[in-house]
Amino acid sequence: MSVPNQFYEYVDQHKSDFIDRLAKAVAIPSVSGDASYREHVFEMSRFIVKELEALGVKVRTVDLGKQVLDGQEIQLPPAILGSIGDDPKKKTIQLYAHYDVQPALLSDGWDHEPFKLTHDEKTGRLYGRGSSDDKGPLLGWINVLETHVKLGLELPVNLRFCFEGMEESGSEGLDDLIKDEVGPGKFFDGVDCVCISDNYWLNDRTPCLTYGLRGISYYKVTISGPARDLHSGVFGNTVHEPMTDLILLMSRLVKPNGEILIPGLEQLVAPLTDEEKQRYDVLDYSISDIEQSAGAPVALSEDKSAVLMGRMRYPSLSLHGIEGAFSAPGAKTVIPAKVSGKFSIRLVPNMTPDNVDPLVITYLKAEFAKLNSKNKLEVENLHGGKPWVADPNHWNYVAAKKATETVYKKTPDLTREGGSIPVTLTFAEALGVNVLLLPMGRGDDGAHSTNEKLDVSNYIEGTKLLGTYLWEVAATAPK
Amino acid sequence: MSVPNQFYEYVDQHKSDFIDRLAKAVAIPSVSGDASYREHVFEMSRFIVKELEALGVKVRTVDLGKQVLDGQEIQLPPAILGSIGDDPKKKTIQLYAHYDVQPALLSDGWDHEPFKLTHDEKTGRLYGRGSSDDKGPLLGWINVLETHVKLGLELPVNLRFCFEGMEESGSEGLDDLIKDEVGPGKFFDGVDCVCISDNYWLNDRTPCLTYGLRGISYYKVTISGPARDLHSGVFGNTVHEPMTDLILLMSRLVKPNGEILIPGLEQLVAPLTDEEKQRYDVLDYSISDIEQSAGAPVALSEDKSAVLMGRMRYPSLSLHGIEGAFSAPGAKTVIPAKVSGKFSIRLVPNMTPDNVDPLVITYLKAEFAKLNSKNKLEVENLHGGKPWVADPNHWNYVAAKKATETVYKKTPDLTREGGSIPVTLTFAEALGVNVLLLPMGRGDDGAHSTNEKLDVSNYIEGTKLLGTYLWEVAATAPK
Ligand SMILES: [Zn+2]
Ligand SMILES: [Zn+2]
Ligand SMILES: [Zn+2]
Ligand SMILES: [Zn+2]
């Protein structure tokens, strides 16, 4: 049961139709983080529902309630739950993507209008907000559906769609929906595996499958003392200054080489096996890749595997900034009365917010006690999420690997990512099945940046990849 | 030649007229730092010119040119140069005050309309922006003049006035004016000493004379690396993070107990003599005074003299904040690409920006080199000013001391202040004469804060003090 050749032919022949479909989607500025764009997020949901229904998908939109944004109470965009195929002899695959996008303004530094898909024929790139994150991948599934329907080809699997419009703004409401829809007779009943297409290749050359994500624990350390901001002329060298204490505490969290100084954290990290180490050694990646994406020669090491493991399988601690201190241009001579340092730790197995929090809090309190300061310390965890790792030898991954080899003639890199996509963990835990991250775009697509793009070849070959993956699941998964 | 009794009688009898005069001045919102208030700064200058001319002062307003503020090019308010008396047998005293004020809005938390003088009869306080800083003292001189004119009393000294309208906004244009007007036949020719009334008592009980001010050297330390802000998920533990380097550098500048860690700085500080030490021991001041003004028990020491010397005769280093890092509420997971730490050092004799700068820059470079970071360091001095100390045994001070004892029946505290009033140094250096800071208001007046006030008793007794000082100069100064 391999992919019929007519599938690939149809996709190649309808390249410009598929690009038109993406252009229509990009033209709807479905920015979820700005209340004044909310109507467009709804417009985008209607666009998708129409496309799905035209292709025979049974669609249900789920009202996720209201939120407060920019001071107004407004309606959340709906989750779109779609279903096609109910053959008990076939595997049932749950697909996820999001139809909202990050904000974008021409004045941010875009070379083209961000909400008008611009096809640069010379480079073969499609520029536009959402082209790669995540409208391209979402439409990739619709292109696959269309191809099957138009060719009269029966789908090799049952498909379930879960498309949301709030991913860029914390996925409000989605977790509850997923948990509610688990159980006999519910929407997610019978799902055999999950495929999420909302990430990127490690580089701009080699496709990848992603089987892990770091978690996060985000902290706010507040030092307060004086009742109000003081003038440094009048009070300098007479009182305990909160900034002095805070800067010293923050300096004791992490070394310039990235080493975390909080006792006990290192011991939580799962030991590295030879087999895992080898996975990093074979990745198609170089120090120059990382320095190119950072824009400067600032890699922590010259050893490719070390740098990759720093991102993928070891924790990191980043100091983000300070709230309450002087932060504007110029030279203000203030002693801020209350300052809050913000830092976060990226978590890897077997770290969790629950086992990391007490170590962080105990350490900060002990270090603060050493300062002999009369100021006050408060440590808060602002938010947290567990890391996620899947079994990359599961049939879901085997199918995706075969599909990649078929379409791209390359063995995909097996990667873990340093950031988090919280819905991944929700699906894994709530459904109890294997989850695969199968990216369409490249590492240089610039999701969330100016000039976001998707290469035409990634869109078209990516559509083929998604379709082939469905056939390979049918062929590979145990009956 | 002591003060005629009728002087004191007139001041007491005209208390409510003098308060009316202050009310008129406070009603003009002469905020120099906001372009939309500039017309009121001019209005205030016309008010003062009219008052001075009505009392026989020869007035010249000096156009100080233009400035760019809030994006517009606007006219600077004029300096007001006034002159009354030319008797070569009398001493010539140069007076300074400013007629502009800090911004103030009722919504900032004022209990009363800030630009309407509110007389609280119960506490004897006059609330209003500029009441104490610096319209009260400025009008104090005008009250003294009026009293002499109305009583037909000859002034015991020649007076020169220099009133500016930009003190709260960097005294733009004034330094050049002062330097231009020094020399034979120029405005400041023949000045024997300077009296500036633009500061405060140390507490709310005891008058003071101020003979020293700290200088300042303000630094910006910039660490840059990546070409753009990075996502901590993707880049955490793979690149040298500028914040990590900056926080570590900033932590090496000053200890929580106020001790400065830059080698060589301490050696620049003039040694403490027993005589000077004793001056701090006798000041009417307590740890509870400082903790009351800071609003919390955060004094660096329980020893009053140690805390006072920390403010008055030792340097201080304050960390003000960071530009370029995440500073808003919330939890953003950014690795900032370029961050600038701001700190300043308050300077005391024999420190100057010129001898401090190289020590700071050399130290920061050496500490940065120890980090083995691939990021880049830049250190800038944003501005600087030398410390100022006058001889408190000069006849100018002796006269002010006698005047204080006459009016307040108390020996004034001899203080130095921790902040800077740059015009003081300009007068001292350009004119080469003794400069005295003779305050009218109390330490709790709240200049620059909400609910700024001047006690009626300080306004009225302060007017007497200024007048008595003129008579005491005439009596005390060598012929
Ligand atoms: Zn996305
Ligand atoms: Zn995104
Ligand atoms: Zn002032
Ligand atoms: Zn002021």
CSV table of C-alpha atoms in Angstrom, one decimal, chain A residues 23-31 39-45 47-48 99 101 115 129 135:
chain,number,residue,atom,x,y,z
A,23,ALA,CA,-2.1,33.7,-0.4
A,24,LYS,CA,-5.8,33.9,0.6
A,25,ALA,CA,-4.9,32.7,4.1
A,26,VAL,CA,-2.0,35.1,4.6
A,27,ALA,CA,-4.3,38.0,3.5
A,28,ILE,CA,-6.4,37.4,6.6
A,29,PRO,CA,-4.4,39.1,9.4
A,30,SER,CA,-5.5,36.6,12.1
A,31,VAL,CA,-3.3,38.2,14.9
A,39,GLU,CA,-12.5,39.8,13.9
A,40,HIS,CA,-9.9,38.6,11.5
A,41,VAL,CA,-9.1,35.6,13.6
A,42,PHE,CA,-12.8,34.6,13.3
A,43,GLU,CA,-12.7,35.3,9.6
A,44,MET,CA,-9.7,32.9,9.4
A,45,SER,CA,-11.6,30.2,11.3
A,47,PHE,CA,-12.1,30.3,5.9
A,48,ILE,CA,-10.8,27.0,7.2
A,99,TYR,CA,-4.6,29.4,12.3
A,101,VAL,CA,-0.4,34.5,13.7
A,115,PHE,CA,-0.3,40.3,5.1
A,129,ARG,CA,3.2,36.5,8.2
A,135,LYS,CA,-0.7,28.6,7.9
